């Protein structure tokens, strides 16, 4: 076991056993009828890291998470969690938690009844944490979930996702309906939890700049395939923006791949695939062109545009 995977449990002082081997996916395919959504995906999600699963609407993020956890059947390919196939594998599945956008609950459940029942399903459940988070999110504990607002249902799902302490936690746009103050609260509690109890998190989100400080790794889906799996700093370094008068910007871009461009008056901004070289910086300075880093949000928007034939953009 790596030292990174072994943390002290702050309550008991006992070693904190986290996800250790991560998730390995090989040649994974998923089709719905004739629609081929996941196309021969091979990717590893390293253990004990927070992975942002990013991409345009409809590109297959939810499907990928659901197929990893066998909530949806794969068409072909291999998935291993901690070295084991999760299909009908209770030992693996009890180490996972999946919270969905617009999480559904049984109508008759209340936050109180759920927080009483769920520890049976999550061996690492922390009841004190669940109570503290429920109180911070001001959940009406006795109200049936059918009567909760959308934001309150999201808050309840977040409480469950964090309190489960599942070594493999999947969060699919978990903040829907949360107002900015409650989203900030989620980010604060998430950061605290992950620092104290590292685990492997796969978080899909469109609020990329808002969550980028929480992410350690970025996995980008485009047109059913993984086109980027990189440390967040490398991801940011995988493209750059040249901004200036069109002829000089075009000359600087040369033959390189353009991810996106837009014009404001006679100023052209081009997002270029790859890293800016020392030569780019020197030539740009001589021609009055600025070389700017991309934000993660811009990067996903720029790359996502290329998948527009199969996915709608919402970034
Ligand atoms: N049960 C299903 N039957 C048929 N098609 C489906 C089914 N579930 C998903 N799809 C299709 O698979 C594609 C991927 O959907 P998915 O929900 O995984 O995308 P996503 O990247 O999570 O999108 P978003 O960002 O909008 O949540 C979409 O074209 C969707 O219509």
Coordinates of C-alpha atoms and ligand atoms in Angstrom, one line a residue:
X1 CA 0.0 0.0 0.0
X2 CA 1.4 3.4 -0.9
X3 CA 1.8 6.0 1.8
X4 CA -0.5 8.2 -0.2
X5 CA -3.2 5.6 0.1
X6 CA -2.8 5.2 3.9
X7 CA -4.1 8.1 5.9
X8 CA -4.9 8.2 9.6
X9 CA -8.6 8.1 10.5
X10 CA -9.0 11.3 12.6
X11 CA -11.6 9.6 14.9
X12 CA -9.9 6.3 15.7
X13 CA -6.3 6.9 14.7
X14 CA -6.6 3.7 12.7
X15 CA -5.2 3.5 9.2
X16 CA -7.6 5.0 6.7
X17 CA -7.9 2.5 3.9
X18 CA -8.7 4.3 0.7
X19 CA -9.1 3.2 -2.9
X20 CA -5.8 1.8 -3.9
X21 CA -5.6 0.6 -7.4
X22 CA -7.9 3.0 -9.1
X23 CA -10.1 2.2 -12.2
X24 CA -8.8 0.6 -15.3
X25 CA -11.0 0.7 -18.5
X26 CA -10.0 -1.2 -21.6
X27 CA -11.7 -1.0 -25.0
X28 CA -15.1 -0.1 -23.5
X29 CA -18.0 0.3 -25.8
X30 CA -21.6 1.2 -25.1
X31 CA -24.4 1.6 -27.6
X32 CA -28.0 2.3 -27.2
X33 CA -29.5 0.7 -30.2
X34 CA -27.7 2.1 -33.2
X35 CA -26.3 5.0 -31.2
X36 CA -22.7 4.2 -30.4
X37 CA -22.0 6.4 -27.3
X38 CA -18.8 5.2 -25.8
X39 CA -16.3 4.3 -28.5
X40 CA -13.6 1.9 -27.6
X41 CA -12.5 3.9 -24.5
X42 CA -9.3 2.9 -22.8
X43 CA -8.4 5.1 -19.8
X44 CA -7.1 4.8 -16.2
X45 CA -8.5 6.8 -13.3
X46 CA -5.6 6.9 -10.9
X47 CA -6.5 6.2 -7.2
X48 CA -7.0 8.8 -4.6
X49 CA -7.3 11.7 -7.0
X50 CA -10.2 14.0 -7.9
X51 CA -10.9 13.5 -11.6
X52 CA -13.0 16.1 -13.5
X53 CA -15.0 14.2 -16.2
X54 CA -15.6 17.0 -18.7
X55 CA -17.2 17.3 -22.1
X56 CA -20.2 18.7 -24.0
X57 CA -23.8 17.8 -23.4
X58 CA -24.6 14.3 -24.6
X59 CA -21.1 13.2 -25.1
X60 CA -21.4 10.3 -22.7
X61 CA -20.2 11.4 -19.2
X62 CA -23.2 10.0 -17.3
X63 CA -23.2 6.8 -19.5
X64 CA -19.5 6.2 -18.7
X65 CA -20.0 6.5 -14.9
X66 CA -23.1 4.3 -15.1
X67 CA -21.3 1.7 -17.2
X68 CA -18.3 1.6 -14.8
X69 CA -20.6 0.9 -11.9
X70 CA -22.7 -1.5 -14.0
X71 CA -25.8 0.6 -13.5
X72 CA -26.0 0.3 -17.3
X73 CA -24.7 -2.8 -19.1
X74 CA -21.6 -2.3 -21.2
X75 CA -21.7 -3.5 -24.9
X76 CA -18.1 -4.8 -24.7
X77 CA -14.8 -4.1 -23.0
X78 CA -13.3 -4.4 -19.6
X79 CA -13.7 -2.4 -16.4
X80 CA -11.7 -3.0 -13.2
X81 CA -12.1 -1.3 -9.9
X82 CA -9.3 -2.1 -7.4
X83 CA -8.4 -4.9 -9.9
X84 CA -11.8 -6.5 -9.9
X85 CA -14.7 -6.6 -12.3
X86 CA -17.6 -4.6 -10.5
X87 CA -20.3 -6.7 -12.2
X88 CA -22.3 -8.4 -9.5
X89 CA -19.4 -7.9 -7.1
X90 CA -20.8 -6.7 -3.8
X91 CA -17.3 -6.4 -2.3
X92 CA -16.3 -3.8 -4.9
X93 CA -19.7 -2.1 -5.2
X94 CA -19.9 -1.4 -1.4
X95 CA -16.8 0.7 -1.9
X96 CA -18.6 2.9 -4.4
X97 CA -21.1 5.7 -4.2
X98 CA -22.9 7.3 -7.2
X99 CA -24.8 10.5 -6.8
X100 CA -26.7 11.7 -9.8
X101 CA -27.8 15.0 -11.2
X102 CA -31.4 15.4 -10.1
X103 CA -31.0 12.5 -7.7
X104 CA -34.2 10.4 -7.2
X105 CA -35.3 9.1 -3.8
X106 CA -38.3 7.1 -2.7
X107 CA -41.1 9.6 -2.1
X108 CA -41.8 8.5 1.4
X109 CA -38.2 8.7 2.6
X110 CA -37.1 11.7 4.6
X111 CA -33.6 12.9 5.2
X112 CA -33.8 11.5 8.7
X113 CA -34.9 8.0 7.5
X114 CA -32.2 8.0 4.8
X115 CA -29.4 8.9 7.1
X116 CA -30.6 6.1 9.4
X117 CA -30.8 3.4 6.7
X118 CA -27.8 4.3 4.5
X119 CA -25.0 3.3 6.9
X120 CA -26.0 -0.3 6.2
X121 CA -24.9 0.1 2.6
X122 CA -21.7 2.1 3.1
X123 CA -19.2 0.5 5.5
X124 CA -17.2 3.7 5.9
X125 CA -20.3 5.9 6.6
X126 CA -19.7 8.7 9.0
X127 CA -22.9 9.6 10.9
X128 CA -21.5 12.6 12.6
X129 CA -20.4 14.1 9.3
X130 CA -23.8 13.4 7.8
X131 CA -25.5 15.2 10.6
X132 CA -23.1 18.1 10.5
X133 CA -23.5 18.5 6.7
X134 CA -27.3 18.2 6.9
X135 CA -27.3 20.9 9.4
X136 CA -25.0 23.2 7.4
X137 CA -27.2 22.7 4.3
X138 CA -30.3 23.4 6.5
X139 CA -32.0 20.2 5.3
X140 CA -35.6 19.9 6.7
X141 CA -34.9 16.5 8.2
X142 CA -38.5 15.4 8.7
X143 CA -39.8 16.4 5.2
X144 CA -40.6 13.7 2.6
X145 CA -38.1 13.8 -0.2
X146 CA -40.9 14.3 -2.7
X147 CA -41.6 17.7 -1.0
X148 CA -38.0 18.8 -1.1
X149 CA -36.9 21.5 -3.6
X150 CA -34.5 20.5 -6.3
X151 CA -31.7 22.3 -4.5
X152 CA -32.6 20.5 -1.3
X153 CA -32.5 17.1 -3.1
X154 CA -29.1 18.0 -4.5
X155 CA -27.9 19.0 -1.0
X156 CA -29.2 15.7 0.4
X157 CA -27.4 13.8 -2.3
X158 CA -24.2 15.7 -1.5
X159 CA -24.5 14.9 2.2
X160 CA -24.9 11.2 1.2
X161 CA -22.0 11.3 -1.3
X162 CA -19.6 12.9 1.2
X163 CA -20.7 11.0 4.4
X164 CA -20.5 7.6 2.6
X165 CA -16.7 8.1 2.6
X166 CA -16.9 5.6 -0.3
X167 CA -13.3 5.0 -1.6
X168 CA -14.8 5.4 -5.1
X169 CA -17.2 8.3 -5.3
X170 CA -19.0 9.3 -8.5
X171 CA -20.7 12.7 -8.6
X172 CA -22.7 13.6 -11.8
X173 CA -23.3 17.3 -11.7
X174 CA -24.2 17.1 -8.1
X175 CA -25.0 20.8 -7.6
X176 CA -28.1 21.2 -9.8
X177 CA -30.5 23.6 -8.3
X178 CA -28.1 24.7 -5.6
X179 CA -27.8 28.5 -5.2
X180 CA -24.3 30.0 -5.3
X181 CA -24.0 30.1 -1.5
X182 CA -24.8 26.4 -1.2
X183 CA -22.5 25.6 -4.1
X184 CA -19.7 27.4 -2.2
X185 CA -20.6 25.4 0.9
X186 CA -20.4 22.2 -1.2
X187 CA -16.9 23.1 -2.5
X188 CA -15.7 24.0 1.0
X189 CA -16.9 20.7 2.5
X190 CA -15.7 18.7 -0.5
X191 CA -12.2 20.2 -0.2
X192 CA -12.1 19.5 3.5
X193 CA -13.3 15.9 3.2
X194 CA -10.9 15.1 0.4
X195 CA -8.0 16.6 2.2
X196 CA -8.8 14.6 5.4
X197 CA -9.9 11.4 3.7
X198 CA -8.5 11.1 0.2
X199 CA -10.6 8.9 -2.2
X200 CA -11.0 8.4 -5.9
X201 CA -13.6 10.9 -7.1
X202 CA -15.0 11.2 -10.6
X203 CA -16.9 14.4 -10.8
X204 CA -18.7 15.5 -14.0
X205 CA -19.4 19.1 -14.2
X206 CA -20.2 22.0 -16.6
X207 CA -19.3 24.6 -14.0
X208 CA -15.7 24.0 -14.8
X209 CA -14.0 27.2 -13.6
X210 CA -16.0 27.1 -10.4
X211 CA -14.7 23.6 -9.5
X212 CA -11.3 23.7 -11.1
X213 CA -9.5 24.3 -7.8
X214 CA -10.9 21.0 -6.6
X215 CA -9.8 19.0 -9.5
X216 CA -6.4 17.2 -9.7
X217 CA -6.9 15.5 -13.0
X218 CA -8.9 16.1 -16.1
X219 CA -10.5 13.5 -18.3
X220 CA -12.1 14.9 -21.4
X221 CA -14.7 13.1 -23.5
X222 CA -15.2 14.1 -27.1
X223 CA -17.5 12.3 -29.5
X224 CA -17.5 9.2 -27.3
X225 CA -13.7 9.0 -26.8
X226 CA -11.3 10.2 -24.2
X227 CA -9.1 12.9 -25.8
X228 CA -7.3 14.1 -22.8
X229 CA -6.4 12.5 -19.5
X230 CA -4.0 14.8 -17.8
X231 CA -2.9 16.4 -14.5
X232 CA -4.8 19.7 -14.3
X233 CA -1.7 21.8 -14.9
X234 CA -0.8 19.8 -18.0
X235 CA -4.4 20.1 -19.2
X236 CA -4.2 23.9 -18.9
X237 CA -0.9 23.7 -20.8
X238 CA -2.4 21.7 -23.6
X239 CA -3.6 24.7 -25.5
X240 CA -3.0 28.5 -25.5
X241 CA -4.6 31.6 -27.0
X242 CA -3.0 34.0 -29.5
X243 CA -4.7 37.4 -29.6
X244 CA -3.9 40.3 -32.0
X245 CA -4.3 41.6 -35.6
X246 CA -5.4 38.8 -37.9
X247 CA -2.5 38.6 -40.4
X248 CA 0.2 38.3 -37.7
X249 CA -1.9 35.9 -35.5
X250 CA -2.4 33.7 -38.6
X251 CA 1.2 33.7 -39.4
X252 CA 2.1 32.8 -35.8
X253 CA -0.5 29.9 -35.8
X254 CA 1.1 28.5 -39.0
X255 CA 0.1 24.9 -39.6
X256 CA -1.0 24.2 -36.1
X257 CA -4.4 22.9 -35.2
X258 CA -6.9 25.6 -34.3
X259 CA -9.4 24.6 -31.7
X260 CA -11.5 27.8 -31.8
X261 CA -11.3 31.3 -33.0
X262 CA -13.3 34.5 -32.7
X263 CA -13.1 38.1 -33.8
X264 CA -13.8 41.3 -32.0
X265 CA -13.4 44.2 -34.5
X266 CA -10.1 43.5 -36.2
X267 CA -8.7 41.6 -33.2
X268 CA -8.5 37.9 -33.7
X269 CA -8.3 35.4 -30.8
X270 CA -7.2 31.9 -31.7
X271 CA -7.1 28.9 -29.3
X272 CA -4.2 26.7 -30.6
X273 CA -3.8 23.0 -29.7
X274 CA -0.5 22.4 -27.9
X275 CA 1.9 24.4 -25.7
X276 CA 3.3 27.8 -26.6
X277 CA 7.1 27.5 -27.3
X278 CA 9.8 30.1 -26.3
X279 CA 9.8 31.0 -30.0
X280 CA 6.1 31.7 -29.9
X281 CA 6.6 34.0 -27.0
X282 CA 9.5 35.8 -28.7
X283 CA 7.8 36.2 -32.1
X284 CA 4.5 37.2 -30.4
X285 CA 6.2 40.0 -28.4
X286 CA 7.8 41.3 -31.6
X287 CA 4.5 41.4 -33.5
X288 CA 2.4 42.8 -30.7
X289 CA 0.4 39.6 -30.2
X290 CA -0.5 38.4 -26.7
X291 CA 0.1 34.7 -25.7
X292 CA -2.4 33.8 -23.0
X293 CA -3.1 30.7 -21.1
X294 CA -6.6 29.0 -21.5
X295 CA -8.9 28.5 -18.6
X296 CA -10.1 25.0 -18.2
X297 CA -13.6 26.1 -19.2
X298 CA -12.3 27.7 -22.4
X299 CA -10.3 24.6 -23.1
X300 CA -13.3 22.3 -22.8
X301 CA -15.5 24.7 -24.8
X302 CA -12.9 24.9 -27.5
X303 CA -12.3 21.1 -27.7
X304 CA -16.0 20.4 -27.2
X305 CA -16.8 22.4 -30.4
X306 CA -15.1 19.7 -32.4
X307 CA -17.7 17.2 -31.2
X308 CA -20.6 19.3 -32.3
X309 CA -21.8 16.7 -34.8
X310 CA -22.7 14.4 -32.0
X311 CA -23.2 16.6 -29.0
X312 CA -24.8 19.9 -28.2
X313 CA -22.6 22.5 -26.6
X314 CA -23.8 24.1 -23.4
X315 CA -20.5 25.6 -22.1
Ligands
LIG1 N1 -31.2 4.9 -22.0 C1 -30.8 5.5 -23.1 N2 -31.3 5.2 -24.3 C2 -30.9 5.8 -25.5 N3 -30.0 6.8 -25.5 C3 -29.4 7.1 -24.4 C4 -29.8 6.6 -23.1 N4 -29.1 7.1 -22.1 C5 -28.3 8.0 -22.8 N5 -28.5 8.0 -24.1 C6 -27.8 8.9 -25.1 O1 -26.4 8.7 -24.9 C7 -25.8 9.9 -25.1 C8 -24.9 10.3 -24.0 O2 -25.8 10.7 -22.9 P1 -25.2 11.0 -21.5 O3 -26.3 11.3 -20.5 O4 -24.2 10.0 -21.0 O5 -24.4 12.4 -21.8 P2 -23.7 13.4 -20.8 O6 -22.3 13.7 -21.4 O7 -23.8 13.0 -19.4 O8 -24.6 14.7 -21.1 P3 -24.9 16.0 -20.1 O9 -23.7 16.8 -20.0 O10 -26.0 16.7 -20.9 O11 -25.4 15.4 -18.8 C9 -26.8 11.0 -25.5 O12 -26.9 11.1 -26.9 C10 -28.1 10.3 -24.9 O13 -29.2 10.7 -25.7

